Amino acid sequence: MRMNLLLENIDNPELLEQLYQESPSEFETHLKNSLENNTESETLKVWGARLSYRPPISQRKISLSLLVVLCLVTGIAAKIPAFSFIDGNWYYPRFIPLLVICAPIIYFIKTIQPFGAIQKAISIGVLTYIAYLIVLPAKTDSASITMALIHIPLFSLSLLAMSFMSNNWKTTESRLGFIRYLGEMGIFTVLILLGGIVLAGLTVSLFSAIGFSIEKWYMNYVGVLGVVSSPIVATYIYDSVQDRGSRFAPMLSNVFSPLFLITVVAYLGATIYQGRSPFTDREFLITFNGLLLVVLAVTIFSVSGKVKTLQITALDYINISLVGMTLLLNMVALCAIVFRWLEYGVTVNRIVVTGANILIFGNLVLLLKQYIHHVKSGCGYEKLQETIAKYLPVYTVWSIFVAILLPVIFWFK
């Protein structure tokens, strides 16, 4: 599409709509350039307002005092076994992930006004989550319960997503915004924890120098408080301080995409050279699956932060290659899992690993297909991001199945 084509048909609303429907990203780019040179055009202003409109949300920043209260409540809740008869081995695997994720949920619920149906649904979801954790049998030797405890935090991330997106949860931009938030929050959390480690070392050393041994007390209380409250502090930095404007996660993903591509290719080559096989080596298969998750995350963060431009860059080809190589790894992993099914029988762990690999496989196939279309046609940027956004509920459904239905199917064994 030529920019002149848009200007030549500025009085033809039907054709303008057709041009937009055929290539939304290209239309937006030309519209932006046209507005810069034709600031008085009412038609272009209307189109600009239409494409830049976002449903209004009454959002306010929380105070530092409320942030401190959330941190203190989270820290105290993390120490409940130390002040009560509750067994820490039962409490911590169930409730620590909830505590870490629940604080940001409360944060976003407090920032969105008024308190509407979405917020009520989230509150009911959190209470139901807590009730389920309480009644879930305490069987340390149960594979189904172990898998449930591993996947329940994934469901709590869905509640966090709903609190972040509020009434805009159906829109692609809101879902991509949540992905970017997770990346930024993760980076800020790591930086906070690194700073906390330096502070802890300095504090313990200073007090040791004057004859006070506070290491055990400091780690048991201040250290625990810092670890469990770091995600909510990171959320506050991203939302209130940075005003959701930081882009560290996409930037780091773009930097590491070529490095991960080199790593994946070298890893496959070394695997073939050494004759290692995921078909018989369980730890090797676990490493395979871990690599799949990391590469998928890097690709998703890179695409979610992709700048709206018609230009196809080298990074796009790197991402396509990375997704393609990861898809190859995924197929090998699936074949290995099927082999272990046939060889060793059906277990809860194998069902979960198989389902997770199928989910990732479907995600990678759709992403690769749309990415290739995007590069070949020079358009389809929105479809590429929609592919990511629309797939997120699939992981929510999967987490509910593993956390609730699977233990019941296997009678909590």
Coordinates of N, CA, C and O in Angstrom, one line a residue, residues 13 56 94 106 127 129 149-150 206 210-211 233-234 284 294 342 371:
P13 N -14.7 6.8 2.0 CA -14.7 6.0 3.3 C -14.7 4.5 3.1 O -14.1 3.8 3.8
P56 N -11.8 3.3 28.3 CA -11.3 4.0 29.5 C -11.4 3.1 30.7 O -12.3 2.4 31.0
R94 N 2.1 -25.1 49.5 CA 0.7 -24.8 49.1 C 0.5 -23.3 49.0 O -0.1 -22.8 48.1
I106 N -4.0 -8.1 44.7 CA -4.7 -7.1 45.5 C -4.3 -5.7 45.1 O -5.1 -4.8 45.0
L127 N -10.5 -16.8 46.9 CA -11.0 -17.5 48.1 C -11.2 -19.0 47.8 O -11.0 -19.9 48.6
Y129 N -9.6 -20.7 45.6 CA -8.2 -21.2 45.5 C -7.7 -21.6 46.9 O -7.2 -22.7 47.1
L149 N 0.0 -29.2 42.9 CA 0.6 -28.1 43.6 C 1.6 -27.4 42.6 O 1.8 -26.2 42.8
I150 N 2.1 -28.1 41.7 CA 3.0 -27.4 40.7 C 2.2 -26.5 39.8 O 2.7 -25.4 39.4
L206 N 28.6 -5.9 59.1 CA 28.8 -4.7 60.0 C 28.5 -5.1 61.5 O 29.2 -4.7 62.4
I210 N 31.1 -5.7 65.3 CA 31.0 -5.2 66.6 C 30.5 -6.2 67.6 O 30.0 -5.9 68.7
G211 N 30.6 -7.5 67.2 CA 30.3 -8.6 68.1 C 28.8 -9.1 68.2 O 28.5 -9.9 69.1
V233 N 6.8 -5.3 45.2 CA 7.6 -4.0 45.0 C 8.0 -3.8 43.6 O 7.9 -2.7 43.1
A234 N 8.3 -4.9 42.9 CA 8.6 -4.9 41.5 C 7.4 -4.4 40.7 O 7.5 -3.6 39.7
F284 N 17.8 -36.2 30.9 CA 18.0 -35.6 29.6 C 16.7 -35.1 29.0 O 16.7 -34.0 28.5
V294 N 12.0 -22.2 28.2 CA 12.8 -21.0 28.1 C 12.8 -20.4 26.8 O 12.6 -19.1 26.6
L342 N 4.9 -46.4 26.0 CA 4.8 -47.8 25.5 C 5.7 -48.7 26.3 O 5.4 -49.9 26.5
Y371 N 4.2 -16.4 11.9 CA 5.5 -15.6 11.7 C 6.0 -15.7 10.3 O 6.4 -14.7 9.7

